[in-house]
Coordinates of C-alpha atoms in Angstrom, one line a residue:
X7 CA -89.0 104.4 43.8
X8 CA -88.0 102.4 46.7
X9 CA -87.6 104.4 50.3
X10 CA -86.2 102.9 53.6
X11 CA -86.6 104.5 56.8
X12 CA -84.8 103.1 59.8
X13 CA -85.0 103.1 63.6
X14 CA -87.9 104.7 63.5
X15 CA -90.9 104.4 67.0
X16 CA -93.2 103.5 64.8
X17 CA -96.8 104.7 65.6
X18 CA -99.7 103.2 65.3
X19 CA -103.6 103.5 66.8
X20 CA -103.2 101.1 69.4
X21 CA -99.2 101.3 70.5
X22 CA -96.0 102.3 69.4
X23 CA -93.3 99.7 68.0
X24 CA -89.7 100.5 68.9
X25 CA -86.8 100.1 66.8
X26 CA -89.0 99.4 63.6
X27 CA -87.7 99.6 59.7
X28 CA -90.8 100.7 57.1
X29 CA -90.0 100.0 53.4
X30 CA -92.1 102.6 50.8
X31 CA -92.5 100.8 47.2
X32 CA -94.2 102.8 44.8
X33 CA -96.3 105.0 47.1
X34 CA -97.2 102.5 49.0
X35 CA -95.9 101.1 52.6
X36 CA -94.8 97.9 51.7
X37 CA -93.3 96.5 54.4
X38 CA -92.6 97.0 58.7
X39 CA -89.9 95.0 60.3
X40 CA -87.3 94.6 63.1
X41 CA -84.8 93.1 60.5
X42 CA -81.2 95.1 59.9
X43 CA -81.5 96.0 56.5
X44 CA -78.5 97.3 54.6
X45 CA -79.7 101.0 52.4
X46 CA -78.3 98.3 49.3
X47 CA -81.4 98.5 47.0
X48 CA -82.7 101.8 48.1
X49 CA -82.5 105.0 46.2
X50 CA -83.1 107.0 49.2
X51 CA -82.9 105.7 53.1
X52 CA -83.8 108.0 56.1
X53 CA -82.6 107.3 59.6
X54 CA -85.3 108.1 61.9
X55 CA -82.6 108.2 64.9
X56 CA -85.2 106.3 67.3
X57 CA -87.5 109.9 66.8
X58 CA -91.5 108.8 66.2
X59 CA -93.2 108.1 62.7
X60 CA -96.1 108.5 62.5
X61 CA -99.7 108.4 60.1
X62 CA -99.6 111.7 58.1
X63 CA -101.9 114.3 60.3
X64 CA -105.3 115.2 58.2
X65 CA -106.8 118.2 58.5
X66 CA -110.5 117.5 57.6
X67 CA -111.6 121.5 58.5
X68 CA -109.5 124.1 57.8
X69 CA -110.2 127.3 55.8
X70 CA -106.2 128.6 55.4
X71 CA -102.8 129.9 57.0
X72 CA -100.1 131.9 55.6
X73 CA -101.7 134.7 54.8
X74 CA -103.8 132.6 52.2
X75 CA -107.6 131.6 52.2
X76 CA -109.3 129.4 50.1
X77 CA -111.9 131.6 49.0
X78 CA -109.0 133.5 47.1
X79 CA -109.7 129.9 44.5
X80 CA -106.6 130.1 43.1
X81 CA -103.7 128.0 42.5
X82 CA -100.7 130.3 44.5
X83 CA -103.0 130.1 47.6
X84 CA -103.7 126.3 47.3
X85 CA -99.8 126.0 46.8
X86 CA -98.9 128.1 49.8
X87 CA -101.8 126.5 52.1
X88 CA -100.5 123.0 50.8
X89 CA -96.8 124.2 51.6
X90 CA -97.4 125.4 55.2
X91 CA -99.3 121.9 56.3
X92 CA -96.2 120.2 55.2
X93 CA -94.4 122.1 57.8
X94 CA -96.9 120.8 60.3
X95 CA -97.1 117.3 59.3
X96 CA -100.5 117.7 57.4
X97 CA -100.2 115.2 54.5
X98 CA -104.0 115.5 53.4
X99 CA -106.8 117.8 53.8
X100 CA -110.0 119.0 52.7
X101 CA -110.2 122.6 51.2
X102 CA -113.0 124.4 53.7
X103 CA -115.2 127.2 52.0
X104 CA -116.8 129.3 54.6
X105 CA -120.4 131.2 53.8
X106 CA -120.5 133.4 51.1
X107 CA -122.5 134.3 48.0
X108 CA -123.3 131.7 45.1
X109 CA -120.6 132.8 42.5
X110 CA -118.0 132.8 44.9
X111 CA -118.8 129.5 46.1
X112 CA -119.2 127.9 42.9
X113 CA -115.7 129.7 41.7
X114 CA -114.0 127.7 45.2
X115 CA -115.2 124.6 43.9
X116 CA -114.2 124.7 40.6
X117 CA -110.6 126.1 41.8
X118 CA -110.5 123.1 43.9
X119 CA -111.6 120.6 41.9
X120 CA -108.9 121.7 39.3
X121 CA -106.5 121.8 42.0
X122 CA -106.9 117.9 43.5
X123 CA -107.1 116.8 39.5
X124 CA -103.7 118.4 39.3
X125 CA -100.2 117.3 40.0
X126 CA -99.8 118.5 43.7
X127 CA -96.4 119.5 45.0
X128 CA -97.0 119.6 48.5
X129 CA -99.5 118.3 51.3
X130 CA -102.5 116.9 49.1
X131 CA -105.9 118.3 48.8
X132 CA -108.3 115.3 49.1
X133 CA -112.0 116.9 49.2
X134 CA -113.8 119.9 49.6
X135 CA -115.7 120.9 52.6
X136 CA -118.8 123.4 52.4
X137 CA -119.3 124.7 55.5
X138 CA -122.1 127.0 55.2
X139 CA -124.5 128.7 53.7
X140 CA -127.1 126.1 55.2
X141 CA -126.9 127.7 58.7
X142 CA -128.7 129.3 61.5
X143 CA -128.5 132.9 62.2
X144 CA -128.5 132.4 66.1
X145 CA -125.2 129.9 66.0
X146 CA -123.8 131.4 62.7
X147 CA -120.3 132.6 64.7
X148 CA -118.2 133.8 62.1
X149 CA -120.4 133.0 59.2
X150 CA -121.7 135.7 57.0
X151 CA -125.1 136.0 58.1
X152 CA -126.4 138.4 54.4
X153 CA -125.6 134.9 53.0
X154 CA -127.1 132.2 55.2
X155 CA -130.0 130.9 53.6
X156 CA -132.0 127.1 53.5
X157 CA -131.2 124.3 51.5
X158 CA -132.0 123.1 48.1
X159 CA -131.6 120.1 46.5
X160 CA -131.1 122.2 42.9
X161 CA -128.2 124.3 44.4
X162 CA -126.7 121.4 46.3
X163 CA -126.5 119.9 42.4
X164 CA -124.8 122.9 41.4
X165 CA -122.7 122.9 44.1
X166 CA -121.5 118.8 43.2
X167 CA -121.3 119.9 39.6
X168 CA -119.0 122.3 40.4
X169 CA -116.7 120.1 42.6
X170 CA -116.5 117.7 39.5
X171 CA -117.6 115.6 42.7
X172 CA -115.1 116.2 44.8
X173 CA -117.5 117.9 47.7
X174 CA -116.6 115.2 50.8
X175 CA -118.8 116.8 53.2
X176 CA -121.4 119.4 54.0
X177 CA -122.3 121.4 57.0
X178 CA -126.0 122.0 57.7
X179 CA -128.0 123.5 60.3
X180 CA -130.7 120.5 60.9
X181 CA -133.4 122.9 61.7
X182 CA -133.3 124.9 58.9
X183 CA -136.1 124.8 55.9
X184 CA -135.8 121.3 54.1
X185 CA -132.7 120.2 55.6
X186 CA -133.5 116.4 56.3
X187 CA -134.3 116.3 52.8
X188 CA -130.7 117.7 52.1
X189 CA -128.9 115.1 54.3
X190 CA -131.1 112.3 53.3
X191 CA -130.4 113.4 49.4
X192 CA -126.9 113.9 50.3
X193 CA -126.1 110.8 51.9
X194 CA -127.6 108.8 48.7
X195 CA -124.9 110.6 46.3
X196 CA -122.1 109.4 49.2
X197 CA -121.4 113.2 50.7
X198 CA -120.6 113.1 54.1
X199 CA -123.3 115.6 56.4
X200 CA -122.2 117.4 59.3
X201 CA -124.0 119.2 61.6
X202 CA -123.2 122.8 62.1
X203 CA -123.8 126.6 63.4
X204 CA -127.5 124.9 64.6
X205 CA -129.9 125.8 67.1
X206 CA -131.1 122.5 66.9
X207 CA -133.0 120.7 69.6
X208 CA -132.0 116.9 70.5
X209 CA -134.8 115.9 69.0
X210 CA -134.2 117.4 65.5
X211 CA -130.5 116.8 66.0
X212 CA -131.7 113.1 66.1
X213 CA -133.9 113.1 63.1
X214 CA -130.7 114.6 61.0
X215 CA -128.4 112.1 62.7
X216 CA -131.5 109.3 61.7
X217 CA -131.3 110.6 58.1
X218 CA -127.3 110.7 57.3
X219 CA -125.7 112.9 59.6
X220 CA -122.5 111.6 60.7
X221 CA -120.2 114.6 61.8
X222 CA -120.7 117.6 64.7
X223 CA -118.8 120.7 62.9
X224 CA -116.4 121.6 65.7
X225 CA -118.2 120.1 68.7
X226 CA -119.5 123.0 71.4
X227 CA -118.6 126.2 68.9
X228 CA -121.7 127.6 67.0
X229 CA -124.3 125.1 68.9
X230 CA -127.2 125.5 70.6
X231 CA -125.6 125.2 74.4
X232 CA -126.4 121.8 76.4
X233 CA -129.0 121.7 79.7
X234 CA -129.8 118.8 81.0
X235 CA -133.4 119.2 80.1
X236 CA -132.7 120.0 76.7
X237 CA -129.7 118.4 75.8
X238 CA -129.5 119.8 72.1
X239 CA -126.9 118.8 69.4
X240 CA -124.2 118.8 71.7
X241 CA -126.2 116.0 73.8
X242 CA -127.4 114.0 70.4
X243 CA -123.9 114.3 69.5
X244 CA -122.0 112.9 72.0
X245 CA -124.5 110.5 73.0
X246 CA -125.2 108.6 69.4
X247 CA -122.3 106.2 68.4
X248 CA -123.2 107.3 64.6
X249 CA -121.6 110.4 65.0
X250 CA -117.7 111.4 65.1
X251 CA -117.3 115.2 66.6
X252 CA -114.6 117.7 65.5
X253 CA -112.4 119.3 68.2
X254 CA -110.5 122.4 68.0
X255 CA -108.1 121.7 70.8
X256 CA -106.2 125.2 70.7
X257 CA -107.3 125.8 74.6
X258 CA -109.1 128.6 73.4
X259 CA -112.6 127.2 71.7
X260 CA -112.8 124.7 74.6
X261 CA -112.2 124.6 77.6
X262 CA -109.6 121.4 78.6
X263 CA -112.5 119.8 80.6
X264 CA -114.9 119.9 78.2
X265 CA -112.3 118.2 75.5
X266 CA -111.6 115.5 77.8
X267 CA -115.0 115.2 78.5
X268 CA -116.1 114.6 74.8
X269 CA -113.2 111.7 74.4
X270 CA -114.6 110.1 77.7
X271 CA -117.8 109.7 76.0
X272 CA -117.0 109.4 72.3
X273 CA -113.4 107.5 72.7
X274 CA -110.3 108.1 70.4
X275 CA -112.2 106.6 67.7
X276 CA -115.4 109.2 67.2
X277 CA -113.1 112.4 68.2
X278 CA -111.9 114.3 65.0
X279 CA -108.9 116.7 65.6
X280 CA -109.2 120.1 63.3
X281 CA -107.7 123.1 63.1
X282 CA -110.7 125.4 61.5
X283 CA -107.3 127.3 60.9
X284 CA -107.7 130.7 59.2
X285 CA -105.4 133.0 57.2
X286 CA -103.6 134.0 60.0
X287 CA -102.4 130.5 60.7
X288 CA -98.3 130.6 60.9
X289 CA -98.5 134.8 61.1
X290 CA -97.9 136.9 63.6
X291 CA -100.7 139.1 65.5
X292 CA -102.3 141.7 62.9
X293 CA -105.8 142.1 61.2
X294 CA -107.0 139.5 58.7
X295 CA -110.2 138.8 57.1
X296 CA -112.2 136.1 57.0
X297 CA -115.8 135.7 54.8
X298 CA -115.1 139.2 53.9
X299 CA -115.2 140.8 57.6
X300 CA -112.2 142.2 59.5
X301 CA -110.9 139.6 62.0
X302 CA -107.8 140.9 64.5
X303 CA -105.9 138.5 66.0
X304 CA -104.1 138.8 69.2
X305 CA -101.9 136.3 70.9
X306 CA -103.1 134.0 68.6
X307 CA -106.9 134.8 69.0
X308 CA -108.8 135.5 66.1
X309 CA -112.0 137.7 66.7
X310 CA -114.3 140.0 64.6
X311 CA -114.8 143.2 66.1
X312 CA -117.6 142.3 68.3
X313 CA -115.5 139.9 70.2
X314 CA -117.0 136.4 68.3
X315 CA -114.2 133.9 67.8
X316 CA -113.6 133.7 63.6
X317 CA -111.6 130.6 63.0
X318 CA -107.7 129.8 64.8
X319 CA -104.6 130.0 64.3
X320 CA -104.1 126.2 65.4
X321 CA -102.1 123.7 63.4
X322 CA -102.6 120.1 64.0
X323 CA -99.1 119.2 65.6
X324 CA -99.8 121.6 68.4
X325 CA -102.9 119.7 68.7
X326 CA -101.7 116.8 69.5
X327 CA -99.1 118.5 71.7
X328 CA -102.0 119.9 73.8
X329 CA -103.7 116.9 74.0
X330 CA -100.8 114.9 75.2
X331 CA -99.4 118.0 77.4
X332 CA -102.6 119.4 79.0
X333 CA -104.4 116.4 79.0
X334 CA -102.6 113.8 79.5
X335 CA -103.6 111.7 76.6
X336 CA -101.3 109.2 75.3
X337 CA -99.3 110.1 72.4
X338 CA -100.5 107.5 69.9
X339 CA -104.3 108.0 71.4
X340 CA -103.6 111.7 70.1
X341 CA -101.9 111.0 67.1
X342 CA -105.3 108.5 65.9
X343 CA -107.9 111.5 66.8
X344 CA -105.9 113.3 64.0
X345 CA -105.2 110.6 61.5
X346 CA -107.4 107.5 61.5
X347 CA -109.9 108.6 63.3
X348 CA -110.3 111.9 60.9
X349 CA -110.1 109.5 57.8
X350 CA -113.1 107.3 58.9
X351 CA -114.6 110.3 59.4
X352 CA -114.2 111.3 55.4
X353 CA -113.7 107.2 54.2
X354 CA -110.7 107.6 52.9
X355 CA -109.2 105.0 56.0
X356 CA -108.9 102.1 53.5
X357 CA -105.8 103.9 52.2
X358 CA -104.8 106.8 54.7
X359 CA -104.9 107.5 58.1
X360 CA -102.6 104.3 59.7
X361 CA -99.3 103.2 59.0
X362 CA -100.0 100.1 57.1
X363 CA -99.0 97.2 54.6
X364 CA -100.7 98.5 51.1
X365 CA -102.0 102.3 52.7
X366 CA -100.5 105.4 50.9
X367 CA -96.8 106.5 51.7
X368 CA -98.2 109.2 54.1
X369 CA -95.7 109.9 57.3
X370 CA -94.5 112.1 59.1
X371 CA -91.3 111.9 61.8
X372 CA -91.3 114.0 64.9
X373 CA -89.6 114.7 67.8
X374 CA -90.5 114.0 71.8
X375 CA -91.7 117.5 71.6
X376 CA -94.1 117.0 68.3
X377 CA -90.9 119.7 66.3
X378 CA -91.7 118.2 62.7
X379 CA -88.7 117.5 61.1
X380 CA -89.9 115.4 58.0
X381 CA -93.2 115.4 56.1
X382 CA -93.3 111.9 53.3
X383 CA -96.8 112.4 51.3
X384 CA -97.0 109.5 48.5
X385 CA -93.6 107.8 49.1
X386 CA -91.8 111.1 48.4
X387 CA -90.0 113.0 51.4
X388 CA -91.7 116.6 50.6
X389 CA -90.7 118.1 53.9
X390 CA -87.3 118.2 56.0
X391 CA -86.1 120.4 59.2
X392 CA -83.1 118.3 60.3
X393 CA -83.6 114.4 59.7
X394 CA -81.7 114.2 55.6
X395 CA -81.5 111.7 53.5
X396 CA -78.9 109.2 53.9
X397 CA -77.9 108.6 50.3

């Protein structure tokens, strides 16, 4: 199948290209040029109307929206998860299991294994992200803490099993019982590590970093706090070109300083945009649950009952909106922290993240105001709001 898209600003990490024409071929962006090219040829042509296109947003951590949460491992949730990121120009995304007991972890996997080995109608599943149970009870947040425990390499086998290897990345607490020998066991079968929900000093945060830790789990939340004596895992983090950190920028996890200060440091490169999106994602106010505990959310902020923050109700659009409106950040600078930037992050950038000769057909076209209004995932236009097909 052959697609043309037309008059298009045309986005990519280090500037935008006006007036640009992008032929799909097979899946695959197979060409970008100023020529005028007549829709001759093409069984479907879109005109951009000089509106942006832009890298498919990926959502690296997110645990729902919709009402749906992937520890319901079933198909209908996956569908309506995968349906809702569409609407919100997430093309890929890694299902994101939050701590829970063995079984129930185990039957996420599986459900998500099944689910990427299937034919996917919607925004595509790419990975699975365990965050948790390897986590410390001081920084657990909204983590289950009957559940937490230490790490061992004999469930971390049972965990790959069960992800028919599909398990892209895991979240540890460095501190925690045999940990380095997790990430240094991890690394060798090609898992990503992140660091997450630690207490962990700088020094230890080092060590995990030294043995294959290569992502902060939504930099600031569910850390050990930074002091300039003890600068902890924030300090390691930030400070150790080896590392790429996650951001919820919903200007509720962190403050708009403290964002801007973490791209200062890390650059547009090393700064992963995420939702950590929950069920309650594209609802309105109400209660929810989240790990199995009651989470209320109120204009827009989830909580449990004792006021801890459990997840967001962010989508990654309005994160780049943020960034670009209460930050100042320039638009394709925000569009790269989610989209190239969060594929290095996984290794998946060879064929997603940047609009490309040879990468996947993964685009989406927005507005000046970031209004989505159509969502291509594999050469095939899966989304529209108001841009239609030409022919």
């Amino acid at each position: 199948m052959k697609l043309l898209i037309r008059n298009a600003k045309v986005i990519t990490p280090y500037e935008i290209l006006d007036n640009k024409n992008v032929i799909v071929k097979d899946g695959k962006i197979a060409e970008i040029t100023s020529d005028e090219l007549s829709p001759d040829g093409f069984l479907e042509v879109i005109d951009a109307k000089s509106n942006y296109l832009s890298p498919g947003f990926i959502d690296i951590h997110n645990h729902g929206n919709s009402g749906y949460d992937f520890m319901d491992a079933n198909f209908e949730a996956f569908d309506e998860i995968s349906k809702f990121h569409l609407k919100n120009g997430v093309t890929s995304y890694l299902l994101t299991t939050i701590t829970s007991k063995h079984q129930d972890l185990i039957d996420a996997l599986n459900a998500g294994s099944e689910y990427i080995e299937s034919n996917m109608r919607y925004s595509n599943m790419v990975g699975i992200y365990l965050e948790g149970p390897y986590f410390s009870k001081e920084k657990k947040g909204a983590q289950p803490e009957r559940y937490l425990k230490n790490p061992t390499i004999e469930e971390i086998d049972d965990f790959i099993k069960a992800s028919r290897n599909h398990l892209t990345v895991v979240s540890i607490a460095p501190e925690m019982e045999n940990s380095l020998n997790s990430i240094r066991y991890l690394k060798e079968k090609g898992i990503k590590v992140a660091m997450g929900h630690t207490n962990s000093t700088y020094d230890i945060a080092k060590k995990a970093i030294d043995s294959g830790a290569s992502i902060a789990t939504h930099l600031y939340n569910g850390m050990r706090s930074f002091s300039h004596r003890e600068p902890g895992i924030i300090g390691a983090s930030l400070t150790d070109e080896r590392v790429r950190c996650e951001i919820i920028a919903d200007m509720i996890h962190i403050h708009k300083a403290a964002i801007k200060l973490a791209i200062d440091i890390k650059g547009y490169d090393s700064i992963v945009l995420i939702s950590d999106a929950m069920m309650a994602a594209g609802k309105s106010d109400g209660e929810y649950t989240l790990g199995g505990q009651d989470v209320t959310v109120k204009e827009g902020k989830a909580m449990l009952k004792d006021g801890t923050i459990a997840g967001s109700t962010l989508t990654l659009d309005k994160a780049v909106y943020n960034l670009v409106n209460h930050l100042g950040i320039k638009l394709n600078d925000a569009v790269r922290m989610a989209t190239l930037s969060s594929a290095k992050a996984i290794g998946i950038d060879d064929k997603k993240g940047s609009i490309e000769i040879g990468k996947d057909a993964d685009m989406i076209i927005f507005d000046d105001k970031l209004n989505i209004l159509n969502t291509i995932v594999n050469g095939e236009v899966r989304y529209y709001k108001d841009i239609q097909l030409d022919i």
